[in-house]
Coordinates of C-alpha atoms in Angstrom, one line a residue:
Chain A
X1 CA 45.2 3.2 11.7
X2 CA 42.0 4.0 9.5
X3 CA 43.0 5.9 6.7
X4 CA 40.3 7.3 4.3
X5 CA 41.4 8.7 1.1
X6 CA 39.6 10.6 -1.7
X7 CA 36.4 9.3 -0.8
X8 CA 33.5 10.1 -2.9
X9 CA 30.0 8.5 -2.2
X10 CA 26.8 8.8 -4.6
X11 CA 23.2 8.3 -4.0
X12 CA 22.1 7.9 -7.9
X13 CA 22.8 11.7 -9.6
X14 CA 23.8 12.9 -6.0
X15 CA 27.2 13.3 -4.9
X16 CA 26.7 13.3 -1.0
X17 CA 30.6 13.0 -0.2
X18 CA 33.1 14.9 -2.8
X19 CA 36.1 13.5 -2.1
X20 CA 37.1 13.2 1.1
X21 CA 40.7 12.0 2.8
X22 CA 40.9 11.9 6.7
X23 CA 43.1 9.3 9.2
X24 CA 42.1 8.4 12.3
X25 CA 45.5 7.4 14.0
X26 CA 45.2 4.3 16.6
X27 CA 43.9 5.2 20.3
X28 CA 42.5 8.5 19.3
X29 CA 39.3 9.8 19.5
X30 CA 38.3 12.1 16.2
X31 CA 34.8 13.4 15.6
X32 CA 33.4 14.8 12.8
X33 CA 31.3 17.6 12.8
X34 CA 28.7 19.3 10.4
X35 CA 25.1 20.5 9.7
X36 CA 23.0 17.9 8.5
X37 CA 23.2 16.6 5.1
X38 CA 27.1 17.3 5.4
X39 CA 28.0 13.6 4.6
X40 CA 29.2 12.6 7.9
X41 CA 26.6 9.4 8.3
X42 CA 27.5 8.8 4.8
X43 CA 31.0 8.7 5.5
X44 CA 31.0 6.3 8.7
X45 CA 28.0 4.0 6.7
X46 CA 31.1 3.9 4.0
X47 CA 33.5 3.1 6.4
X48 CA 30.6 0.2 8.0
X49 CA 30.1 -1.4 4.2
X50 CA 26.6 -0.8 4.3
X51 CA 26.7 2.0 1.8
X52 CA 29.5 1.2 -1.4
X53 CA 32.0 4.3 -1.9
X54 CA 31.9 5.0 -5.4
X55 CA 35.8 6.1 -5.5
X56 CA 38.7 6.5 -3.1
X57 CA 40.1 3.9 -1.0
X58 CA 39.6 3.0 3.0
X59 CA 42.7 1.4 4.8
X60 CA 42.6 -0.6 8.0
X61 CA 46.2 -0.8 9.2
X62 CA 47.4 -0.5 5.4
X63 CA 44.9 -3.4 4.0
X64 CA 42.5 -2.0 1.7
X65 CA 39.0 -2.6 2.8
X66 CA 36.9 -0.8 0.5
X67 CA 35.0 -3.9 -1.1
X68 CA 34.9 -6.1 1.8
X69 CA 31.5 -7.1 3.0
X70 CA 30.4 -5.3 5.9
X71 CA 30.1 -8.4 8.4
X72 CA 33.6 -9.1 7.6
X73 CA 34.5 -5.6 8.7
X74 CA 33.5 -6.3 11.9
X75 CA 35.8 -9.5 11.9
X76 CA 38.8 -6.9 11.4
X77 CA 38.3 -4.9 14.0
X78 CA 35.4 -1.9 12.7
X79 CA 32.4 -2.0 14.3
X80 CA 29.6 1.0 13.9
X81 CA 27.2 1.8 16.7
X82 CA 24.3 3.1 14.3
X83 CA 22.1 6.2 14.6
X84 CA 19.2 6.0 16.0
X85 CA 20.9 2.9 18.4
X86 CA 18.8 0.1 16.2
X87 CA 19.0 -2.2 19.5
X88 CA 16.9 -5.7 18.5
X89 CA 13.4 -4.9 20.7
X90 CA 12.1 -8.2 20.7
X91 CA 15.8 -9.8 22.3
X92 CA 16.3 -9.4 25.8
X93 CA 19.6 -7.0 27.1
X94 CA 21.3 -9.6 27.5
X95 CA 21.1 -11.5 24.2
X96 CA 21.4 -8.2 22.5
X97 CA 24.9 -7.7 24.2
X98 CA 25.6 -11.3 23.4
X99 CA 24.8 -10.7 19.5
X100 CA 27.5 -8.0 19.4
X101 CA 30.0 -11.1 20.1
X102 CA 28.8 -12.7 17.2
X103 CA 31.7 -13.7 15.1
X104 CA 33.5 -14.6 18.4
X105 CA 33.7 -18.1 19.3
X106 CA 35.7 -18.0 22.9
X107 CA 34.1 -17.7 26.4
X108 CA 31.6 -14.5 26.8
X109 CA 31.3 -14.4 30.4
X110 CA 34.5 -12.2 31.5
X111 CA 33.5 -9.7 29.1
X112 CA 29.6 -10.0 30.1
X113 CA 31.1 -8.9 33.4
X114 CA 33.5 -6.3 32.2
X115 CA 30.4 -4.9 30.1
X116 CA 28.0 -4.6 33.4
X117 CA 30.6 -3.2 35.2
X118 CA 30.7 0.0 32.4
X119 CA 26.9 -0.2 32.3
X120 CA 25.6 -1.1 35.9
X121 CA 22.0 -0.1 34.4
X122 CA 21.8 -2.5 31.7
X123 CA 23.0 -5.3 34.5
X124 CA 19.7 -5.0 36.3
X125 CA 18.0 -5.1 33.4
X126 CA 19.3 -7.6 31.7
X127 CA 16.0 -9.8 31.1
X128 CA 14.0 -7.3 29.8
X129 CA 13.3 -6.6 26.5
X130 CA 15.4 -4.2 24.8
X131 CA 11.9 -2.6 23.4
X132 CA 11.1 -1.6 26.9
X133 CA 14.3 0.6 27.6
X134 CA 14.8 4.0 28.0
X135 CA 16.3 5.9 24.8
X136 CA 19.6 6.5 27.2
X137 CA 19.7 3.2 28.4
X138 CA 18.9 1.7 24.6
X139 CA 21.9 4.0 23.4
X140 CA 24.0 2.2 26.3
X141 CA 23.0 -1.0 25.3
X142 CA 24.1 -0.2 21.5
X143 CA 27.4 1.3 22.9
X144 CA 27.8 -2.5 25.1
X145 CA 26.7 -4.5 22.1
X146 CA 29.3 -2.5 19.5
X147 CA 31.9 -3.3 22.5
X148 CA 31.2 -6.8 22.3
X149 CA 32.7 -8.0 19.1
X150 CA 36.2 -6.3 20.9
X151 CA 36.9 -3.5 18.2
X152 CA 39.9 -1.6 17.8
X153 CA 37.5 1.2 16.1
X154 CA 34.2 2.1 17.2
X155 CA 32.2 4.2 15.0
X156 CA 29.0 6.2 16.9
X157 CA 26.8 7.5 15.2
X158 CA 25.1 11.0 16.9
X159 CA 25.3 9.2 20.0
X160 CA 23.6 11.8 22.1
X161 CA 20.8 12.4 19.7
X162 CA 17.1 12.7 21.4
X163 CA 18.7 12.1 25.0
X164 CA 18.4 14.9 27.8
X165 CA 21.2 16.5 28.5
X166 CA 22.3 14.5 31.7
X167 CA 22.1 11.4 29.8
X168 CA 24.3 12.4 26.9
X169 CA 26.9 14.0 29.5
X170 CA 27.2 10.0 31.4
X171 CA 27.2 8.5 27.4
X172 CA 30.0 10.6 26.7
X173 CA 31.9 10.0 29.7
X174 CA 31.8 6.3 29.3
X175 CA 33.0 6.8 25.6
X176 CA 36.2 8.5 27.2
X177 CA 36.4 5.9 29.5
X178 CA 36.6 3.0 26.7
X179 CA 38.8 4.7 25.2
X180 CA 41.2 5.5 27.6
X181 CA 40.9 1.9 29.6
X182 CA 40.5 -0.3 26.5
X183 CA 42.3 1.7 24.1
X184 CA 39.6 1.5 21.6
X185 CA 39.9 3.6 18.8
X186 CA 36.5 6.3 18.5
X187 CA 35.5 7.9 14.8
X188 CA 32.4 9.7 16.3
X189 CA 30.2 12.2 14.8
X190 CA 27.7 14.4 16.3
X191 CA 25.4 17.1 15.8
X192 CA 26.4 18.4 19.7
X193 CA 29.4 19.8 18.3
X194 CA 30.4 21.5 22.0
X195 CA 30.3 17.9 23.5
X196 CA 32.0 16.1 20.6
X197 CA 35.0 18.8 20.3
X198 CA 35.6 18.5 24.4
X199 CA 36.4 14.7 24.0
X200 CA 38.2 15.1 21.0
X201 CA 41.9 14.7 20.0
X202 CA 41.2 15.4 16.7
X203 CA 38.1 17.1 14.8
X204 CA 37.3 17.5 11.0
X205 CA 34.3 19.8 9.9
X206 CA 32.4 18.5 7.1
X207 CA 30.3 21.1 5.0
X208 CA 28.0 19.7 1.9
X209 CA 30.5 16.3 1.4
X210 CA 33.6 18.5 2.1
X211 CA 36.1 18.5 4.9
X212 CA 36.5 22.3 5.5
X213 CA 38.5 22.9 8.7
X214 CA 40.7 20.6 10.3
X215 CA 42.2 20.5 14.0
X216 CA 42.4 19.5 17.3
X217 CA 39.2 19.5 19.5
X218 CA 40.7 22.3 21.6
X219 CA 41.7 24.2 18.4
X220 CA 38.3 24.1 16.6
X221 CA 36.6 24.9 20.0
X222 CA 38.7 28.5 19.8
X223 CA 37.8 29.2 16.3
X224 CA 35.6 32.0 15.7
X225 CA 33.8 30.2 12.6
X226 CA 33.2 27.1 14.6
X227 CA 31.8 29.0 16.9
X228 CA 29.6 30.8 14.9
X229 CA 28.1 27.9 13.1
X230 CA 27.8 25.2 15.6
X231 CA 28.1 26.3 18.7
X232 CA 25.7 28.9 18.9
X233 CA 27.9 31.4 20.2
X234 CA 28.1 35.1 18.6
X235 CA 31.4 35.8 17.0
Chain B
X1 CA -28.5 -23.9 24.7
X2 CA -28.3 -27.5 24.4
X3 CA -25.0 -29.6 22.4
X4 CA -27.6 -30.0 19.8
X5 CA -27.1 -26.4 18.7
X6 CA -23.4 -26.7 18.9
X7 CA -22.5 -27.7 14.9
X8 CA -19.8 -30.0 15.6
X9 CA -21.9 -31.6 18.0
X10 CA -24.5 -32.2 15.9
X11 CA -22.5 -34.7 13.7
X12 CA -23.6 -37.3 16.9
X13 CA -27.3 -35.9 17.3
X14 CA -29.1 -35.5 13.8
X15 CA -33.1 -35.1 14.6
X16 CA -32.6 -37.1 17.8
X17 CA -30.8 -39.9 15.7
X18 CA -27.1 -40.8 16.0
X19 CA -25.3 -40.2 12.8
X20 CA -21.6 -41.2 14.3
X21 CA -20.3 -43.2 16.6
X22 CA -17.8 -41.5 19.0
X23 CA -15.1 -44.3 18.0
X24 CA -16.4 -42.9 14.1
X25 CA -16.1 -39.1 15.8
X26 CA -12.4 -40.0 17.0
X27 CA -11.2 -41.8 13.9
X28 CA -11.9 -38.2 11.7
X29 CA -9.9 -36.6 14.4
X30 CA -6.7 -38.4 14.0
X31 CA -7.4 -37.9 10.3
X32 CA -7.4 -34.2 10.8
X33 CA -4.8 -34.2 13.1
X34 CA -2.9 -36.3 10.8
X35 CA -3.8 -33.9 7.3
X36 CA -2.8 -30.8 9.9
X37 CA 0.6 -32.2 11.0
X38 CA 1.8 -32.1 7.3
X39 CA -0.1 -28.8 6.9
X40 CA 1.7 -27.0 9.9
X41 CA 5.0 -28.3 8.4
X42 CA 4.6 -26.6 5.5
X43 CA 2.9 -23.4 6.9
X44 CA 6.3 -23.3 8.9
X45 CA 8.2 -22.6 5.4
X46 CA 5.8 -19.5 4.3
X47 CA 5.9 -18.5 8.2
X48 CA 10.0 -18.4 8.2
X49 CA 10.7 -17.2 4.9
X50 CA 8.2 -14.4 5.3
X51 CA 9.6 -13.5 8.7
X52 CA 12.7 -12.8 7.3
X53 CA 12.2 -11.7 3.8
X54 CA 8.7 -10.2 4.0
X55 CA 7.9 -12.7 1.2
X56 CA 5.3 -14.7 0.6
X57 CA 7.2 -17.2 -1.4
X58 CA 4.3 -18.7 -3.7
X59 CA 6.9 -21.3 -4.9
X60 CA 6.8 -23.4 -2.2
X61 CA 3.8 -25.7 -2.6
X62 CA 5.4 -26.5 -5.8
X63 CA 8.5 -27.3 -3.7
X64 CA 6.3 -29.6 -1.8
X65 CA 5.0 -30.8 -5.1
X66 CA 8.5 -31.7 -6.5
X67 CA 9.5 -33.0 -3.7
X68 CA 6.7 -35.7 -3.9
X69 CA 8.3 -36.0 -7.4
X70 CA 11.7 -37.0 -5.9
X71 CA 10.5 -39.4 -3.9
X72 CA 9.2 -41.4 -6.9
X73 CA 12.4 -40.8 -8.3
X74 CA 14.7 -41.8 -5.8
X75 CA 12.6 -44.7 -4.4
X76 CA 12.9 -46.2 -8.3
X77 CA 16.0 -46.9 -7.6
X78 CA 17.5 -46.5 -4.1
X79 CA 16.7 -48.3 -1.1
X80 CA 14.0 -46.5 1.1
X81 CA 16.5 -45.4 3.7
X82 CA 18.9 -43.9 1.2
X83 CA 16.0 -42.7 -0.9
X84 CA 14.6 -40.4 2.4
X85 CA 17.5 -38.4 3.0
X86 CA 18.4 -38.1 -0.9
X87 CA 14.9 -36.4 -1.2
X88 CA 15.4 -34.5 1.8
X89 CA 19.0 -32.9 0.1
X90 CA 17.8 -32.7 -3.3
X91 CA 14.8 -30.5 -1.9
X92 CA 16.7 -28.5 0.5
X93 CA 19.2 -27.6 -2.9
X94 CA 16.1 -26.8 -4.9
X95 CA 14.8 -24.3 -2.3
X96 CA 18.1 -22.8 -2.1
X97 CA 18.6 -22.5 -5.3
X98 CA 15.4 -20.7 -6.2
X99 CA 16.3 -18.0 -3.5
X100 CA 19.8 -17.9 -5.0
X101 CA 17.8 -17.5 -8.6
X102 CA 14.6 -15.6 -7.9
X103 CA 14.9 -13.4 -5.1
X104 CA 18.8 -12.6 -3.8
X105 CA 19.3 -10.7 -6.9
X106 CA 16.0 -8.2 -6.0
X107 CA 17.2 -8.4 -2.3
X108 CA 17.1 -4.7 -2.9
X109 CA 13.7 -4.1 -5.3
X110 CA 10.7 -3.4 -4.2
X111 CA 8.8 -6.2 -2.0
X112 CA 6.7 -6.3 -5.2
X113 CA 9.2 -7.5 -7.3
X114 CA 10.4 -10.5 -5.5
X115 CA 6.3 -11.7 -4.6
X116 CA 6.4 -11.7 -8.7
X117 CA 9.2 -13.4 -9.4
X118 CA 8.0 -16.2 -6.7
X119 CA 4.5 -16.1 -8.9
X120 CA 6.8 -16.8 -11.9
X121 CA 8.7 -19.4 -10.0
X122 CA 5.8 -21.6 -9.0
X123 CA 4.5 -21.6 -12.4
X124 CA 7.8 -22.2 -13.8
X125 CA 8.3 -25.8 -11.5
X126 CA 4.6 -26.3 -12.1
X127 CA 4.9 -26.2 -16.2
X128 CA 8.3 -27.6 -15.5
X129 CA 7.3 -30.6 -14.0
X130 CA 4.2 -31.5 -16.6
X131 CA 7.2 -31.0 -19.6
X132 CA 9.1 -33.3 -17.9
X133 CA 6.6 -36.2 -15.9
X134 CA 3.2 -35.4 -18.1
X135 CA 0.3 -34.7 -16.3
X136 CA -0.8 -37.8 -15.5
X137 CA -0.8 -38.5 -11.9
X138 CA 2.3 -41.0 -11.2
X139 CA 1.7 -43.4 -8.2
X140 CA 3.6 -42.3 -4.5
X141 CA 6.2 -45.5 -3.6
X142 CA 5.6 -46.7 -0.4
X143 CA 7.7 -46.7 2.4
X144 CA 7.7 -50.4 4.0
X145 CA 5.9 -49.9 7.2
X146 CA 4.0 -46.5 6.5
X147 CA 1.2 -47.8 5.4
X148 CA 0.9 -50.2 7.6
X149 CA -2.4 -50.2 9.5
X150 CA -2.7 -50.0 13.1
X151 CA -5.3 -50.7 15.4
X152 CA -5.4 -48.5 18.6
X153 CA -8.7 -49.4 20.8
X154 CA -11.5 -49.1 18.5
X155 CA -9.4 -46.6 16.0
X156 CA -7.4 -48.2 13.5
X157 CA -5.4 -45.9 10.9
X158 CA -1.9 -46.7 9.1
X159 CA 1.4 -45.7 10.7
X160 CA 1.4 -42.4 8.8
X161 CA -1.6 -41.3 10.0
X162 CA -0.3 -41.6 13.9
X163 CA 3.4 -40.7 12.9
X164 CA 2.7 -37.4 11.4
X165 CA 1.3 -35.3 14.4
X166 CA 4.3 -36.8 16.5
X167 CA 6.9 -36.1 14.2
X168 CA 5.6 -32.5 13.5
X169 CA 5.4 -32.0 17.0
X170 CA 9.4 -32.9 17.4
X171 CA 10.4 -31.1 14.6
X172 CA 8.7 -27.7 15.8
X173 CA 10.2 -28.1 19.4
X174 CA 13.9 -28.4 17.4
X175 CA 12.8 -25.6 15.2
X176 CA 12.1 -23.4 17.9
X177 CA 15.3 -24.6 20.2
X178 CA 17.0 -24.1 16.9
X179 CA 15.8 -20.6 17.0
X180 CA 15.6 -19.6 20.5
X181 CA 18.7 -20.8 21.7
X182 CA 22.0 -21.2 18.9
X183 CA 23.6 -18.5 17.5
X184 CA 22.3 -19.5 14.0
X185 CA 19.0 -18.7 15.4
X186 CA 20.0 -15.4 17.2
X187 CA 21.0 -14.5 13.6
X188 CA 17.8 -15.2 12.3
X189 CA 15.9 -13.8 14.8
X190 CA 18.4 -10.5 14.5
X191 CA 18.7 -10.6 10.5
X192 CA 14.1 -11.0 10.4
X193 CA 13.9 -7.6 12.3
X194 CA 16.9 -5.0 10.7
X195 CA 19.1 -6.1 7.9
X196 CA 21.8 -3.4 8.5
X197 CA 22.3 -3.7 12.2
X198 CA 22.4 -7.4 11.6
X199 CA 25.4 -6.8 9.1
X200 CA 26.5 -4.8 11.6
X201 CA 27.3 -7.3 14.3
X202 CA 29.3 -9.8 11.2
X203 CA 26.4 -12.0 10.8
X204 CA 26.5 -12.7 6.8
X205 CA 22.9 -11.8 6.0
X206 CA 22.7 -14.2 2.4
X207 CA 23.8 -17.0 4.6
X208 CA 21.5 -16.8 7.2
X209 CA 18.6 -16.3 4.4
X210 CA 19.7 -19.5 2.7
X211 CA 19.5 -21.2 6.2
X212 CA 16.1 -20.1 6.8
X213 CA 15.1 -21.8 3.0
X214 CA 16.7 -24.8 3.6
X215 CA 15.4 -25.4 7.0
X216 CA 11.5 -23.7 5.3
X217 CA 12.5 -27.0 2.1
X218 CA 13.3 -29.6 4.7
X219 CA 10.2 -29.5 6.4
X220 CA 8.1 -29.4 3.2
X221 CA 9.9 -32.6 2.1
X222 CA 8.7 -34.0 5.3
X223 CA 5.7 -33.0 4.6
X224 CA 5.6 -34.1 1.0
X225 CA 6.3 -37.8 2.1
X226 CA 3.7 -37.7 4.8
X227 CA 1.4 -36.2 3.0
X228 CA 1.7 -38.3 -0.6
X229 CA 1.9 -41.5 1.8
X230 CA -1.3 -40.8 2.6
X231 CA -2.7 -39.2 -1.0
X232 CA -0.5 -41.9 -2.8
X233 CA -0.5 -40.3 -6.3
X234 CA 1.9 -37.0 -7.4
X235 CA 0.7 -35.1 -10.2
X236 CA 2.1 -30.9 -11.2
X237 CA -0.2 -29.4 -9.6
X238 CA -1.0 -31.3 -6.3
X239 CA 1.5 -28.6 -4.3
X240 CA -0.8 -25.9 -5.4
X241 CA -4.0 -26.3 -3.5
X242 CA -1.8 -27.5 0.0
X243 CA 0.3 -24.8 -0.9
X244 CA -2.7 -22.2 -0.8
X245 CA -4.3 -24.1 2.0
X246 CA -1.2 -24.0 3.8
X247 CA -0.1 -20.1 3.3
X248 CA -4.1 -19.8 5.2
X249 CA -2.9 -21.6 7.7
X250 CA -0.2 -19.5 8.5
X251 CA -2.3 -16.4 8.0
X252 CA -4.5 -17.8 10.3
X253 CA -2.1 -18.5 13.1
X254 CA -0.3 -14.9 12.1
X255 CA 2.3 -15.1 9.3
X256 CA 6.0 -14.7 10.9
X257 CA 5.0 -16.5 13.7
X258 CA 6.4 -20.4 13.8
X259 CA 4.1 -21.0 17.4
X260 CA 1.3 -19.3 15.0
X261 CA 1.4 -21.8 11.6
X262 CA 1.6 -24.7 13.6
X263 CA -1.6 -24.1 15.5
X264 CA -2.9 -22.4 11.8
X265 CA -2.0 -25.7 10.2
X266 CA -3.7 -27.9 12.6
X267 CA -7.0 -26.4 12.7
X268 CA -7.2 -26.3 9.0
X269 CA -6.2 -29.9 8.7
X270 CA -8.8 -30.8 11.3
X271 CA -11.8 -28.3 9.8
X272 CA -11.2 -29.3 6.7
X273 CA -11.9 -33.3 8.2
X274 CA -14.6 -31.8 9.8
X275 CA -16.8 -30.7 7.2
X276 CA -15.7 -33.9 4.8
X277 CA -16.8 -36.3 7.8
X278 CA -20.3 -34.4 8.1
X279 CA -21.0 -34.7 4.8
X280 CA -20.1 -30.9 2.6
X281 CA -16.8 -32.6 1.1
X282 CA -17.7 -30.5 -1.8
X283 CA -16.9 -27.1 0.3
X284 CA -14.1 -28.3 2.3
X285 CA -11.9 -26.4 0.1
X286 CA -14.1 -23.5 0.6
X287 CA -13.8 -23.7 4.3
X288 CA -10.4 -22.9 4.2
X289 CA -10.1 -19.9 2.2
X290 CA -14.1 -18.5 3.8
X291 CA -10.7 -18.5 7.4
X292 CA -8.9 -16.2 4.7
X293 CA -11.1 -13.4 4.2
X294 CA -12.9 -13.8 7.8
X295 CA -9.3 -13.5 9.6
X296 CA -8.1 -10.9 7.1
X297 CA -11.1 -8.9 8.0
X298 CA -11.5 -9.4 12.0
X299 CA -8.0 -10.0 12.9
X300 CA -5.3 -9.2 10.1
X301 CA -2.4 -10.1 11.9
X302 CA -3.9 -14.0 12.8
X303 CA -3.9 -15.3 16.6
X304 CA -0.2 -14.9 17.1
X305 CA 0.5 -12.4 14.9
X306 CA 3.4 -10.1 15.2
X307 CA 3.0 -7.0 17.3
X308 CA 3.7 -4.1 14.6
X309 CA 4.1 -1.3 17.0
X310 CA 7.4 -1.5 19.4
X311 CA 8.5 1.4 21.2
X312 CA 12.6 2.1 19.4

């Protein structure tokens, strides 16, 4: 289990996270939701090592990983499928999918398979450049390459952002699907709160570095507020 | 238009005389060839440590430079065979070290920053090195068989001069196996083009950095003993001008690219021998940095230069 407590985050004066404390129990999938500038990438870039917490502790299974360097994260088990997908353009699909197995020294090629089998686009294309993808298929290829290193929590962040509609409906049914088949943990946040609440067994709103409202997806889906502010619907 | 108008040809065909004979013409070739295999070599350390720092590491003629220094060193009082690799380690520490030093600590500064602190650097081993061997130039050991001279048809040159171009091309085509096909080279390749998703898939970015200098210092020591073979005297400041000469070269072949210095670093090597044999010695240094501004100003990212837009 992640546990996050009392996490605050600074970028110099600016407190971008005030404190936060959240767990995201094993097998679940919890998304966090909020405008922009609410924290959220902060928090999951926290959680990733790529941005230092400047109090409050992260817990992976009760070991404290709050200093640890982020490619030793990924060792334990956290990987983070970044905004804005960051695939490598100039490596082909395939050695971007192998990359994600970095730190893994056993034999790729059942979980190549396994991988194509998810992602039956990204097997026909697996000698082009990643450069010359699609956004949906580039966000695919992240989602494979985060798979690789076998994590027991993937972190996506704002999967579905710039993707039609269709697109982000097949990304998010895959991200059920590796979570109910693999049993990977998802921490996902989104700006499509309606899509992110549907797939959710637990959500947490996040409002200028504060956790706000806390429920289950179905819960916050009902609430009046939620609705209000995310989901576009009058109260 | 007849050869005669052609400039290089005109080194035969002077007013309807022969100046050179083609055995002559041949002989400056493997000369250039020879000056451009231990050019490219060291174009390959700017090319790599700019692709994955964006740094133009102005230190590393003067690693050349001390490396020549080593060799002296080491060859005082070692065997040759120990001597080569002790020169190749103590070179490939140095380069570390000055990354260690000089530029992890600003990993996060402005790319300004770090291109000063390799200015300060390269004066520091430069100053550092007349403190500590004078300025004096200090004669370059020989390595038994380097120098000796071979004839090959009408050419005759020492071994040097026909082992460099061969050895450089070996070590590019493990360079680029190196980085085309390990995982150490996926890492490089990933850690050159985003820092954080590289970090993000567990690949330790200081240690993948450190590997890029040391491979970027063993090729200039190779260099350095080709090279100083063939120049046989050391003195503080002969890594500069290579050094300069050599950062053109990769320039000129497009600066990230390893494919790119190689080619830069030959046809420096081999202008440069060009303009000597027809008689402007005195602007052969010239030559080279006239490529500078001429490729800076027509083609700014050099022959292989990387693409800078990429559809993400």
């Amino acid at each position: 289990m992640l546990k996050v407590d009392d996490l605050k985050i600074h970028y110099g004066g600016i407190e971008a996270v005030k404190g936060i404390s959240f767990d995201v129990p094993d097998h679940s999938i919890v998304t966090l939701i909020g405008a922009n500038g609410a924290g959220k990438s902060s928090t999951l870039r926290t959680i990733a090592g790529l941005v230092k917490a400047s109090s409050g502790t992260i817990s992976l299974d009760g070991e404290d990983i709050t200093n640890m360097p982020s490619a030793k994260r990924v060792g334990k088990g956290i990987v983070l499928c970044p905004e804005g997908r960051r695939v490598f353009p100039d490596m082909t699909v395939l050695e971007n999918i192998k990359i994600g197995a970095y730190l893994r020294n056993d034999d790729l090629t059942d979980d190549i398979e396994n991988i194509y089998n998810l992602f039956p686009r990204l097997k026909e294309r697996n000698w082009q450049l990643a450069g010359t993808l699609s956004g949906g298929e580039q966000q695919m290829l992240a989602v494979a390459r985060s798979l690789m290193s076998n994590p027991e929590i993937m972190m996506l962040d704002e999967p579905s952002l710039g993707l039609a509609p269709i697109v982000v409906q097949e990304i998010f049914s895959i991200i059920k699907k590796i979570n109910k088949e693999r049993g990977t943990t998802i921490l996902l946040i989104e700006q499509n709160a309606n899509m992110a609440l549907k797939v959710a067994d637990k959500a947490y709103v996040m409002e200028t570095g504060r956790i706000t409202l806390s429920g289950t997806g179905a819960e916050l889906l009902a609430n009046d507020d939620i609705k209000a502010a995310y989901l576009g619907k009058k109260k | 238009m007849s050869l005669y108008s052609i400039p290089m040809f005109r080194i035969f065909y002077f007013k309807g005389k022969s100046l050179m004979s083609l055995t002559t013409f041949l002989q400056q070739c493997l000369t250039g060839i020879s000056l451009g295999g231990a050019y490219a070599l060291i174009a390959i350390g700017y090319t790599m440590v700019y692709g994955i720092l964006r740094l133009i590491n102005f230190a590393h003629g003067d690693i050349f430079m001390m490396a020549g220094y080593f060799m002296i060193f080491a060859m005082a009082s070692l065997p040759w065979f120990i001597a080569l690799p002790v020169v190749l380690i103590v070179t490939t520490a140095l380069g570390v070290g000055i990354e260690r030093v000089a530029y992890k600590p600003l990993r996060s500064a402005p790319r300004m920053s770090v291109m000063i602190s390799a200015i300060g650097v390269s004066y520091l081993l430069q100053n550092l090195a007349t403190y500590l061997f004078t300025a004096l130039p200090m004669g370059y050991p020989e390595v038994p068989g380097l120098k000796k001279v071979y004839q090959l048809g009408g050419l005759s040159a020492s071994f040097v001069t026909f082992l460099t171009p061969v050895l450089t091309l070996i070590l590019v085509y493990l360079l680029i196996t190196l980085i085309q096909h390990t995982k150490m080279g996926m890492a490089m390749r990933a850690v050159s083009k985003d820092y954080e998703t590289a970090s993000l898939m567990g690949i330790d970015i200081n240690r993948t950095i450190s590997i890029t200098f040391a491979i970027g210092s063993i090729l200039a020591a190779v260099g350095s003993i080709l090279y100083f073979t063939d120049r046989m005297t050391v003195f503080p400041f002969s890594g500069s001008l290579p050094g300069m000469k050599c950062f053109v070269a990769a320039v000129f072949g497009g600066i990230g690219s390893i494919p790119g210095a190689v080619v830069g670093g030959f046809l420096i090597g081999m202008g440069e021998t060009a303009l000597v044999a027809a008689g402007y010695s005195t602007f052969s240094d010239a030559f080279t940095f006239v490529i500078l501004i001429v490729i800076l100003l027509v083609r700014p990212t050099g022959l292989f230069g990387e693409k800078t837009t990429n559809k993400v």
